[in-house]
């Protein structure tokens, strides 16, 4: 089930059999291998606790904040092993992780949120033009740029979190469940903008979602991760057509019954 | 009691209060970046005063140069303390970090006692003790000068927090994991706040050293400083300023009434009452941040 397209210049991100340990004992992902091609959009799907966020944290280096550690495997960005460099060094390389749950700086204005993320090496003028570019993508933010970010709506906060990440001038943007708790029309709006940025600037995107339906509409490939392992990898088209995925993931991320999940897990073991 | 005397008490109380605020500013700076009240702030203040004296008396620097050099030394000492003692504590329970600052406090007090002994030394800034009259009100020149320095520092820090570096520090105090995720070096930000708090310790050490002499009791400013910081909300500079003025006025006016009744010593009781009632009734202080909750 390999995607058929050939990566011309090698992938921008490749993860090879990566294992992550939390607190030196809890094995959260067990040999995950994924690739994101240059300028590509890839989804990482899976249910609660599958290891999606852990995978992103391994890439961004935020694992250290939670006493987690890559215990095996390697992660390459642009062909170079990133090893155990600091999160800020990875941001400088061009990796930016929009963490789960929005996490805007609530006591700062949206304008200040964006400014906080601008690399110190950018001139004042560049910071202003970059902010203008973000407000161009997210006009709603521009209208509220001087109120405290904590008072923005959920959708506006998600836009701000994405805009803030874009201020770091990333080449790989990783989004952790941007659709969480948002109305479908907002999800569509935000995904449309992500798609546009990907098209305009060739920004590579790794999108973590439980909302598989929405995600598979904008990405070219997807990985399905379950219990810390990749259990399926295919083009978005084929994943959408896959009966397992349809049955269990295309519901749009609502809570599924325990029975369904167990049923699914049983099948998964059988499949993989 | 007549109105002139009352206003003299109030004005002088406010000036002293601004000096409490100056001390509390150091606590606020560190609390903002690392959510821990630095129990060593009093010891740092005392250390700064001793270093100024050592440079000017023992090495013969002119006083202004001694103060300038101490500012630089203390800035780097603050960075060093954070790097050596605090950074490895990241992610540990807050109470352990608090204990670490207590350990630092004891260590600095012990070392200064060993090096400079227990006798009180005077700062000798050269500010005259002649009375200064504002209309009918008698003012202390050193308190007035100190209040001026305090206000200048407050303004400087309020402006600093609007710069790009300052915004990044505020981001760290909001959410350090989100700060990491966008490439802010949280470690450097926290270190910078220790450096700045140590610089504030120089200002407050010099002024308080002039007022009450340089000895171990200088470190006990921590108690009033903490009261002011807590009343001001721990993470708010403006809160610390207003809380300091409030405490200074209440303490000065209140004790002049109460001392005649209880026969002295009521200052500490008033400070204790302010601290206890703040914690009981307004745990976020007058200006502390509540978590923003949207409806
Ligand atoms: N900080 C942590 N310490 C210990 N275990 C953790 C930690 N964070 C996650 N885990 C565990 O690692 C596993 C994977 O968690 P992860 O957060 O990556 O899942 P996820 O796929 O993002 O789930 P969700 O959809 O709920 O966000 C889970 O079993 C979880 O309990
Ligand atoms: Mg997650």
Coordinates of C-alpha atoms and ligand atoms in Angstrom, one line a residue:
Chain A
X1 CA 0.0 0.0 0.0
X2 CA 2.7 2.5 -0.9
X3 CA 1.7 5.8 -2.5
X4 CA 2.7 5.8 -6.1
X5 CA 4.1 9.3 -6.5
X6 CA 7.9 9.6 -6.5
X7 CA 9.5 12.2 -4.2
X8 CA 11.8 14.1 -6.3
X9 CA 14.1 15.7 -3.8
X10 CA 13.6 13.3 -0.9
X11 CA 11.0 14.0 1.9
X12 CA 11.2 17.1 4.0
X13 CA 10.4 14.9 7.0
X14 CA 11.1 11.2 7.6
X15 CA 10.6 9.2 10.7
X16 CA 12.2 5.8 10.9
X17 CA 10.9 3.2 13.4
X18 CA 10.6 5.8 16.2
X19 CA 9.8 4.7 19.7
X20 CA 8.9 7.1 22.5
X21 CA 9.2 6.5 26.2
X22 CA 7.5 8.7 28.8
X23 CA 9.0 8.7 32.3
X24 CA 11.4 6.0 31.1
X25 CA 8.7 3.4 31.4
X26 CA 5.6 4.1 29.3
X27 CA 6.1 3.2 25.7
X28 CA 3.7 5.5 23.9
X29 CA 4.7 4.9 20.3
X30 CA 6.3 1.7 19.1
X31 CA 8.2 2.1 15.9
X32 CA 6.4 4.7 13.9
X33 CA 7.7 5.5 10.4
X34 CA 6.2 8.3 8.3
X35 CA 7.2 10.6 5.6
X36 CA 6.1 14.0 4.5
X37 CA 7.2 15.1 1.0
X38 CA 8.4 18.6 0.2
X39 CA 5.3 20.8 -0.2
X40 CA 3.1 17.9 0.6
X41 CA 0.1 17.6 2.9
X42 CA -0.1 14.4 5.0
X43 CA -2.6 13.4 7.6
X44 CA -2.0 11.3 10.7
X45 CA -5.3 9.7 11.8
X46 CA -6.2 7.6 14.8
X47 CA -8.4 7.5 17.8
X48 CA -7.8 8.7 21.4
X49 CA -4.5 7.7 22.8
X50 CA -3.2 6.2 19.6
X51 CA 0.0 8.2 19.8
X52 CA -0.7 11.0 17.3
X53 CA 0.3 13.9 19.6
X54 CA 3.3 12.0 20.9
X55 CA 4.5 11.6 17.3
X56 CA 4.3 15.3 16.7
X57 CA 6.1 16.1 20.0
X58 CA 8.9 13.7 19.0
X59 CA 9.3 15.8 15.8
X60 CA 9.1 19.2 17.5
X61 CA 11.1 18.3 20.6
X62 CA 8.3 19.2 23.0
X63 CA 8.6 15.7 24.5
X64 CA 11.2 17.0 26.9
X65 CA 8.7 19.2 28.5
X66 CA 6.8 16.0 29.5
X67 CA 9.7 13.8 30.4
X68 CA 9.4 11.9 27.2
X69 CA 12.3 10.7 25.1
X70 CA 12.8 9.2 21.7
X71 CA 14.3 5.9 22.7
X72 CA 14.8 4.3 19.3
X73 CA 14.7 5.2 15.6
X74 CA 15.6 8.5 14.0
X75 CA 13.9 11.6 12.7
X76 CA 15.3 13.4 9.6
X77 CA 14.4 16.9 8.6
X78 CA 15.5 17.8 5.1
X79 CA 17.8 14.7 5.2
X80 CA 19.5 15.7 8.4
X81 CA 19.0 13.8 11.7
X82 CA 17.6 16.2 14.3
X83 CA 18.7 14.0 17.2
X84 CA 17.9 15.6 20.5
X85 CA 18.2 19.2 19.6
X86 CA 16.1 21.8 21.6
X87 CA 12.6 22.8 20.5
X88 CA 13.8 26.3 19.6
X89 CA 16.6 24.9 17.4
X90 CA 14.0 22.9 15.5
X91 CA 11.8 26.0 15.1
X92 CA 14.9 27.7 13.6
X93 CA 15.3 24.8 11.2
X94 CA 11.7 25.4 10.1
X95 CA 9.6 22.9 12.1
X96 CA 6.6 24.4 13.9
X97 CA 4.1 22.5 15.9
X98 CA 0.7 23.9 16.6
X99 CA 0.0 22.0 19.9
X100 CA -3.3 20.5 20.8
X101 CA -5.9 22.7 22.4
X102 CA -5.0 26.0 20.8
X103 CA -3.0 27.4 23.7
X104 CA -2.8 31.0 22.6
X105 CA -1.2 33.4 25.0
X106 CA -4.4 34.5 26.7
X107 CA -3.2 37.6 28.4
X108 CA -1.5 39.0 25.3
X109 CA -3.4 40.5 22.3
X110 CA -3.5 38.7 19.0
X111 CA -1.0 41.2 17.7
X112 CA 1.4 40.4 20.6
X113 CA 0.8 36.7 20.1
X114 CA 2.1 37.0 16.6
X115 CA 5.0 39.2 17.5
X116 CA 6.1 36.8 20.2
X117 CA 6.5 34.2 17.5
X118 CA 8.5 36.3 15.1
X119 CA 12.2 35.3 15.0
X120 CA 14.3 37.9 16.7
X121 CA 16.4 38.1 13.5
X122 CA 13.5 39.6 11.6
X123 CA 13.6 43.4 11.3
X124 CA 10.7 45.5 12.6
X125 CA 9.5 46.1 9.1
X126 CA 9.5 42.4 8.2
X127 CA 7.6 41.6 11.4
X128 CA 5.0 44.1 10.4
X129 CA 4.7 42.7 6.9
X130 CA 4.5 39.2 8.2
X131 CA 1.7 40.2 10.6
X132 CA -0.1 41.8 7.7
X133 CA 0.2 38.6 5.7
X134 CA -1.4 36.6 8.6
X135 CA -4.2 39.1 8.9
X136 CA -4.7 38.7 5.2
X137 CA -5.2 35.0 5.6
X138 CA -7.3 35.4 8.7
X139 CA -9.3 38.6 8.4
X140 CA -11.2 37.8 11.6
X141 CA -8.0 38.1 13.6
X142 CA -7.3 41.5 12.1
X143 CA -10.6 42.8 13.4
X144 CA -9.8 41.7 17.0
X145 CA -6.1 42.3 17.1
X146 CA -6.2 44.5 20.2
X147 CA -8.5 42.6 22.5
X148 CA -7.0 39.9 24.8
X149 CA -6.5 36.6 23.0
X150 CA -8.2 34.8 25.9
X151 CA -11.5 36.5 25.0
X152 CA -11.5 35.3 21.3
X153 CA -13.9 32.6 20.2
X154 CA -12.6 29.0 19.9
X155 CA -12.3 29.4 16.1
X156 CA -10.5 32.7 16.3
X157 CA -8.1 31.2 18.9
X158 CA -7.3 28.3 16.5
X159 CA -6.7 30.8 13.7
X160 CA -4.4 32.7 16.0
X161 CA -2.5 29.6 17.0
X162 CA -2.0 28.8 13.3
X163 CA -1.1 32.4 12.5
X164 CA 1.4 32.4 15.4
X165 CA 3.0 29.3 14.1
X166 CA 3.3 30.8 10.6
X167 CA 5.1 33.8 12.1
X168 CA 8.0 31.5 12.8
X169 CA 8.5 31.1 9.1
X170 CA 8.1 27.3 9.1
X171 CA 8.8 25.0 6.2
X172 CA 6.9 22.1 7.9
X173 CA 3.7 23.0 9.8
X174 CA 2.4 20.4 12.2
X175 CA -1.2 20.8 13.4
X176 CA -2.6 18.8 16.3
X177 CA -6.3 18.4 16.0
X178 CA -7.1 22.0 14.8
X179 CA -10.8 21.0 14.3
X180 CA -11.3 20.1 18.0
X181 CA -14.4 21.6 19.4
X182 CA -15.1 23.8 16.3
X183 CA -18.3 24.0 14.3
X184 CA -18.1 22.2 10.9
X185 CA -18.2 25.5 8.9
X186 CA -15.3 26.8 10.9
X187 CA -13.3 23.6 10.3
X188 CA -13.9 24.0 6.6
X189 CA -12.9 27.6 6.7
X190 CA -9.6 26.9 8.5
X191 CA -8.8 23.9 6.4
X192 CA -9.4 25.9 3.3
X193 CA -6.9 28.5 4.5
X194 CA -4.3 25.8 5.3
X195 CA -4.7 24.4 1.8
X196 CA -4.2 27.9 0.4
X197 CA -1.0 28.5 2.3
X198 CA 0.2 25.1 1.2
X199 CA -0.5 26.1 -2.4
X200 CA 0.8 29.6 -2.2
X201 CA 4.1 29.0 -0.4
X202 CA 4.8 25.3 -0.8
X203 CA 4.5 24.9 3.0
X204 CA 4.6 21.2 3.9
X205 CA 1.9 20.2 6.4
X206 CA 1.5 17.3 8.8
X207 CA -2.1 17.3 10.0
X208 CA -3.2 15.2 13.0
X209 CA -6.9 14.6 13.1
X210 CA -9.6 12.5 14.6
X211 CA -11.9 14.2 12.1
X212 CA -10.8 12.0 9.3
X213 CA -13.5 13.1 6.8
X214 CA -12.4 16.7 6.9
X215 CA -8.7 15.9 6.9
X216 CA -8.8 13.4 4.0
X217 CA -10.4 16.1 1.9
X218 CA -7.3 18.3 1.9
X219 CA -4.3 16.0 2.2
X220 CA -2.8 13.8 -0.5
X221 CA -1.8 10.9 1.8
X222 CA -2.7 9.6 5.2
X223 CA -1.3 7.4 7.9
X224 CA -3.6 5.5 10.3
X225 CA -2.0 5.0 13.7
X226 CA -3.4 2.7 16.3
X227 CA -1.9 1.7 19.7
X228 CA 1.4 3.4 18.9
X229 CA 1.8 1.7 15.5
X230 CA 1.1 2.7 11.9
X231 CA -1.5 0.3 10.7
X232 CA -2.3 1.7 7.4
X233 CA -0.8 4.1 4.9
X234 CA -2.3 5.2 1.6
X235 CA -3.5 8.0 -0.6
X236 CA -6.3 10.1 0.7
X237 CA -8.6 8.8 -2.0
X238 CA -8.1 5.2 -1.2
X239 CA -8.3 5.8 2.6
X240 CA -11.6 7.4 2.0
X241 CA -12.8 4.5 0.1
X242 CA -11.5 2.0 2.6
X243 CA -14.4 0.3 4.4
X244 CA -12.6 0.1 7.8
X245 CA -11.9 3.8 7.7
X246 CA -15.4 4.6 6.5
X247 CA -17.0 2.5 9.2
X248 CA -15.0 3.9 12.1
X249 CA -13.5 7.2 11.2
X250 CA -15.6 9.1 8.8
X251 CA -18.1 9.9 11.4
X252 CA -16.4 13.2 12.0
X253 CA -14.7 12.5 15.3
X254 CA -17.7 12.1 17.5
X255 CA -17.3 9.8 20.5
X256 CA -17.8 6.3 19.4
X257 CA -19.2 3.6 21.6
X258 CA -16.8 1.4 23.5
X259 CA -18.2 -1.5 21.7
X260 CA -17.2 0.0 18.3
X261 CA -13.7 0.8 19.4
X262 CA -13.1 -2.7 20.8
X263 CA -14.5 -4.2 17.7
X264 CA -12.2 -2.0 15.7
X265 CA -9.1 -2.8 17.7
X266 CA -9.8 -6.5 17.3
X267 CA -10.0 -6.2 13.6
X268 CA -6.9 -4.1 13.6
X269 CA -4.8 -6.7 15.2
X270 CA -6.1 -9.1 12.7
X271 CA -5.3 -6.8 9.8
X272 CA -1.8 -5.9 10.9
Chain B
X1 CA -5.0 64.3 65.3
X2 CA -5.0 67.2 62.9
X3 CA -5.2 66.9 59.1
X4 CA -1.6 68.2 58.5
X5 CA -0.2 65.5 60.7
X6 CA -2.4 62.9 59.1
X7 CA -1.3 63.9 55.6
X8 CA 2.4 63.9 56.7
X9 CA 1.9 60.4 57.9
X10 CA 0.2 59.4 54.7
X11 CA 2.7 61.1 52.4
X12 CA 5.7 59.6 54.1
X13 CA 3.9 56.3 54.3
X14 CA 3.4 56.4 50.5
X15 CA 7.0 57.2 49.9
X16 CA 8.2 54.3 52.1
X17 CA 5.5 52.2 50.4
X18 CA 7.1 52.9 47.0
X19 CA 10.3 51.5 48.4
X20 CA 8.5 48.3 49.4
X21 CA 7.1 48.2 45.8
X22 CA 10.7 48.5 44.5
X23 CA 11.6 45.5 46.5
X24 CA 8.5 43.6 45.4
X25 CA 9.3 44.4 41.8
X26 CA 12.1 41.9 42.0
X27 CA 9.7 39.2 43.3
X28 CA 7.2 40.1 40.6
X29 CA 9.7 39.8 37.8
X30 CA 10.7 36.3 38.8
X31 CA 7.2 35.2 39.6
X32 CA 6.0 36.3 36.1
X33 CA 8.5 34.0 34.4
X34 CA 8.6 31.0 36.7
X35 CA 5.5 31.2 39.0
X36 CA 7.5 30.9 42.1
X37 CA 8.0 33.6 44.8
X38 CA 11.8 34.0 45.1
X39 CA 12.5 33.6 48.9
X40 CA 16.1 34.6 48.3
X41 CA 15.2 38.1 47.1
X42 CA 15.9 39.7 50.5
X43 CA 19.3 38.0 50.6
X44 CA 20.1 39.1 47.1
X45 CA 19.2 42.7 48.1
X46 CA 21.5 42.5 51.1
X47 CA 24.2 40.9 49.0
X48 CA 24.0 43.7 46.5
X49 CA 24.4 46.3 49.3
X50 CA 27.4 44.5 50.6
X51 CA 29.0 44.3 47.2
X52 CA 28.5 48.0 46.7
X53 CA 30.2 48.7 50.1
X54 CA 33.0 46.3 49.3
X55 CA 33.8 47.9 46.0
X56 CA 33.6 51.5 47.4
X57 CA 35.3 51.0 50.8
X58 CA 37.6 48.1 50.3
X59 CA 38.6 48.7 46.6
X60 CA 38.2 52.5 46.8
X61 CA 35.8 52.9 43.8
X62 CA 33.8 56.1 43.8
X63 CA 30.3 55.3 45.0
X64 CA 28.6 55.8 41.6
X65 CA 31.1 53.4 40.0
X66 CA 30.6 50.9 42.7
X67 CA 26.9 50.9 42.2
X68 CA 27.3 50.6 38.4
X69 CA 29.7 47.8 38.7
X70 CA 27.5 46.0 41.3
X71 CA 24.6 46.3 38.9
X72 CA 26.6 44.4 36.2
X73 CA 27.9 41.9 38.7
X74 CA 24.5 41.2 40.2
X75 CA 22.9 40.9 36.7
X76 CA 25.3 38.1 35.9
X77 CA 25.0 36.6 39.3
X78 CA 21.2 36.4 38.7
X79 CA 21.8 34.6 35.4
X80 CA 24.2 32.3 37.1
X81 CA 21.9 31.4 40.0
X82 CA 19.2 30.5 37.6
X83 CA 21.5 28.4 35.4
X84 CA 23.2 26.6 38.2
X85 CA 20.4 26.2 40.8
X86 CA 17.0 26.7 39.2
X87 CA 17.2 25.3 35.6
X88 CA 17.6 21.7 36.7
X89 CA 14.4 22.2 38.7
X90 CA 12.3 22.8 35.7
X91 CA 9.2 20.6 35.8
X92 CA 9.6 19.7 39.4
X93 CA 6.8 20.6 41.9
X94 CA 6.6 24.3 42.7
X95 CA 7.1 23.6 46.4
X96 CA 10.6 22.1 45.6
X97 CA 11.6 25.1 43.6
X98 CA 10.4 27.3 46.5
X99 CA 12.6 25.3 48.8
X100 CA 15.5 25.8 46.5
X101 CA 15.0 29.6 46.8
X102 CA 14.8 29.2 50.5
X103 CA 18.1 27.2 50.4
X104 CA 19.7 30.1 48.4
X105 CA 18.4 32.6 50.9
X106 CA 20.1 30.7 53.8
X107 CA 23.2 30.2 51.8
X108 CA 23.6 33.9 50.9
X109 CA 22.8 35.1 54.4
X110 CA 25.3 32.6 55.8
X111 CA 28.1 33.6 53.4
X112 CA 27.6 37.4 53.8
X113 CA 27.7 36.9 57.6
X114 CA 31.0 34.9 57.3
X115 CA 32.6 37.4 54.9
X116 CA 31.4 40.8 56.3
X117 CA 30.4 39.9 59.9
X118 CA 27.4 41.1 61.8
X119 CA 28.1 44.8 62.5
X120 CA 26.0 47.3 60.7
X121 CA 27.6 49.5 58.1
X122 CA 26.4 52.7 56.6
X123 CA 25.9 53.3 52.9
X124 CA 26.7 57.0 53.0
X125 CA 25.1 58.1 49.8
X126 CA 25.7 61.7 50.8
X127 CA 22.0 62.6 50.9
X128 CA 21.4 65.2 53.5
X129 CA 19.2 64.5 56.5
X130 CA 18.1 68.1 56.8
X131 CA 14.3 68.3 56.9
X132 CA 12.6 69.1 53.7
X133 CA 9.2 70.8 54.0
X134 CA 6.4 70.5 51.5
X135 CA 4.1 73.2 52.8
X136 CA 3.5 72.0 56.4
X137 CA 4.6 68.5 55.6
X138 CA 8.0 67.2 56.7
X139 CA 9.5 64.8 54.2
X140 CA 12.6 62.6 54.3
X141 CA 15.0 63.3 51.5
X142 CA 16.3 59.7 51.2
X143 CA 12.7 58.4 50.9
X144 CA 11.9 61.0 48.3
X145 CA 15.0 60.1 46.3
X146 CA 14.3 56.4 46.7
X147 CA 10.7 56.8 45.5
X148 CA 12.1 58.7 42.4
X149 CA 14.4 55.8 41.6
X150 CA 11.6 53.3 42.2
X151 CA 9.3 55.2 39.8
X152 CA 12.0 55.4 37.2
X153 CA 12.5 51.6 37.4
X154 CA 8.8 50.9 37.2
X155 CA 8.5 53.0 34.1
X156 CA 11.5 51.3 32.6
X157 CA 10.1 47.9 33.2
X158 CA 6.6 48.8 32.0
X159 CA 8.2 50.0 28.7
X160 CA 10.4 46.9 28.5
X161 CA 7.4 44.6 28.6
X162 CA 6.1 46.3 25.5
X163 CA 9.3 45.5 23.5
X164 CA 9.7 42.3 21.5
X165 CA 11.9 40.8 24.3
X166 CA 9.4 41.9 26.9
X167 CA 6.5 40.4 24.9
X168 CA 8.3 37.1 24.8
X169 CA 8.8 37.1 28.5
X170 CA 5.1 37.8 29.0
X171 CA 4.4 34.9 26.6
X172 CA 6.5 32.6 28.8
X173 CA 4.6 33.6 31.9
X174 CA 1.3 32.8 30.1
X175 CA 2.2 29.4 28.7
X176 CA 5.8 28.1 28.6
X177 CA 5.0 25.0 26.5
X178 CA 3.3 27.1 23.9
X179 CA 6.3 29.4 24.1
X180 CA 8.6 26.5 23.4
X181 CA 6.5 25.5 20.5
X182 CA 7.1 28.7 18.7
X183 CA 10.8 28.8 19.3
X184 CA 11.1 31.0 22.4
X185 CA 14.0 30.0 24.6
X186 CA 12.1 29.6 27.9
X187 CA 15.4 29.0 29.7
X188 CA 16.9 32.3 28.5
X189 CA 13.7 34.1 29.4
X190 CA 13.7 32.8 32.9
X191 CA 17.4 33.5 33.3
X192 CA 16.8 37.1 32.1
X193 CA 14.1 37.6 34.7
X194 CA 16.5 36.5 37.4
X195 CA 19.1 38.9 36.0
X196 CA 16.6 41.7 36.1
X197 CA 15.4 40.9 39.6
X198 CA 19.0 41.0 40.8
X199 CA 19.4 44.4 39.2
X200 CA 16.3 45.6 41.1
X201 CA 18.0 44.1 44.2
X202 CA 20.9 46.6 43.7
X203 CA 18.6 49.6 43.6
X204 CA 16.6 48.5 46.6
X205 CA 19.8 47.3 48.5
X206 CA 21.4 50.7 48.1
X207 CA 18.4 52.7 49.1
X208 CA 17.3 50.5 52.0
X209 CA 21.0 50.2 53.0
X210 CA 21.1 54.0 53.3
X211 CA 17.9 54.1 55.3
X212 CA 18.5 51.3 57.8
X213 CA 22.2 50.4 57.4
X214 CA 23.7 47.4 55.8
X215 CA 23.5 44.3 57.9
X216 CA 21.7 41.0 58.1
X217 CA 18.3 42.6 58.8
X218 CA 18.3 44.0 55.3
X219 CA 17.3 40.5 54.1
X220 CA 14.2 40.7 56.2
X221 CA 12.7 43.1 53.8
X222 CA 11.5 40.0 52.2
X223 CA 8.5 39.8 54.5
X224 CA 7.1 43.2 53.6
X225 CA 8.1 42.7 50.0
X226 CA 6.2 39.4 49.9
X227 CA 3.2 41.0 51.5
X228 CA 3.2 43.8 48.9
X229 CA 3.7 41.3 46.0
X230 CA 0.9 39.1 47.2
X231 CA -1.4 42.0 47.7
X232 CA -0.5 43.3 44.2
X233 CA -1.3 39.9 42.7
X234 CA 2.3 38.5 42.5
X235 CA 2.6 38.9 38.7
X236 CA 1.6 42.6 38.2
X237 CA 4.0 45.4 38.3
X238 CA 1.3 48.0 38.5
X239 CA -0.3 45.9 41.3
X240 CA 3.0 45.9 43.2
X241 CA 3.2 49.7 42.9
X242 CA -0.3 50.3 44.2
X243 CA 0.0 47.6 46.9
X244 CA 3.2 49.1 48.1
X245 CA 1.7 52.6 48.5
X246 CA -1.3 51.1 50.1
X247 CA 0.7 49.1 52.6
X248 CA 3.0 52.1 53.4
X249 CA 0.1 54.4 54.1
X250 CA -1.9 51.9 56.1
X251 CA 1.2 51.0 58.1
X252 CA 2.3 54.5 58.8
X253 CA -1.1 56.0 59.6
X254 CA -2.4 52.8 61.3
X255 CA 0.6 52.4 63.6
X256 CA 0.5 55.9 64.8
X257 CA -3.1 55.3 66.0
X258 CA -2.5 51.8 67.3
X259 CA 0.9 52.3 68.9
X260 CA -0.7 54.7 71.4
X261 CA -3.2 52.0 72.3
X262 CA -1.1 48.9 72.4
X263 CA 2.2 50.6 73.3
X264 CA 4.3 50.0 70.2
X265 CA 5.0 47.2 67.7
X266 CA 1.8 47.5 65.8
X267 CA 3.5 48.0 62.4
X268 CA 4.3 44.3 62.1
X269 CA 0.7 43.5 63.2
X270 CA -0.7 45.6 60.4
X271 CA 1.6 44.0 57.8
X272 CA 0.6 40.6 59.1
X273 CA -3.1 41.5 59.0
X274 CA -2.8 42.8 55.4
X275 CA -1.1 39.5 54.3
X276 CA -3.5 37.3 56.1
X277 CA -6.6 39.1 54.8
X278 CA -5.3 39.2 51.3
X279 CA -4.7 35.5 51.2
X280 CA -8.1 34.8 52.8
X281 CA -10.2 37.2 50.9
X282 CA -8.4 38.0 47.6
X283 CA -6.0 35.2 46.8
X284 CA -5.3 36.8 43.4
X285 CA -4.5 40.0 45.1
X286 CA -5.8 43.3 44.0
X287 CA -4.5 43.0 40.4
X288 CA -3.5 39.5 39.9
X289 CA -4.5 37.6 36.8
X290 CA -7.4 35.4 37.0
X291 CA -7.5 32.8 34.4
X292 CA -9.6 34.1 31.6
X293 CA -12.9 32.4 31.3
X294 CA -15.1 33.0 28.4
X295 CA -18.8 32.7 28.7
Ligands
LIG1 N1 3.1 13.0 29.3 C1 2.7 11.7 29.3 N2 3.2 10.9 30.2 C2 2.9 9.6 30.2 N3 2.1 9.0 29.2 C3 1.6 9.8 28.2 C4 1.9 11.2 28.2 N4 1.3 11.8 27.2 C5 0.7 10.8 26.5 N5 0.9 9.6 27.2 C6 0.3 8.3 26.8 O1 0.8 8.0 25.5 C7 -0.2 7.4 24.7 C8 -0.4 8.2 23.4 O2 -0.9 9.5 23.8 P1 -1.0 10.7 22.7 O3 -1.3 11.9 23.5 O4 0.1 10.7 21.8 O5 -2.3 10.2 22.0 P2 -3.2 10.9 20.8 O6 -3.3 10.0 19.7 O7 -2.7 12.3 20.6 O8 -4.6 10.9 21.5 P3 -5.8 12.1 21.5 O9 -6.5 11.9 20.3 O10 -6.6 11.7 22.8 O11 -5.1 13.4 21.6 C9 -1.4 7.4 25.5 O12 -1.5 6.0 26.0 C10 -1.2 8.3 26.6 O13 -1.8 7.9 27.8
LIG2 MG1 -3.5 14.1 21.0

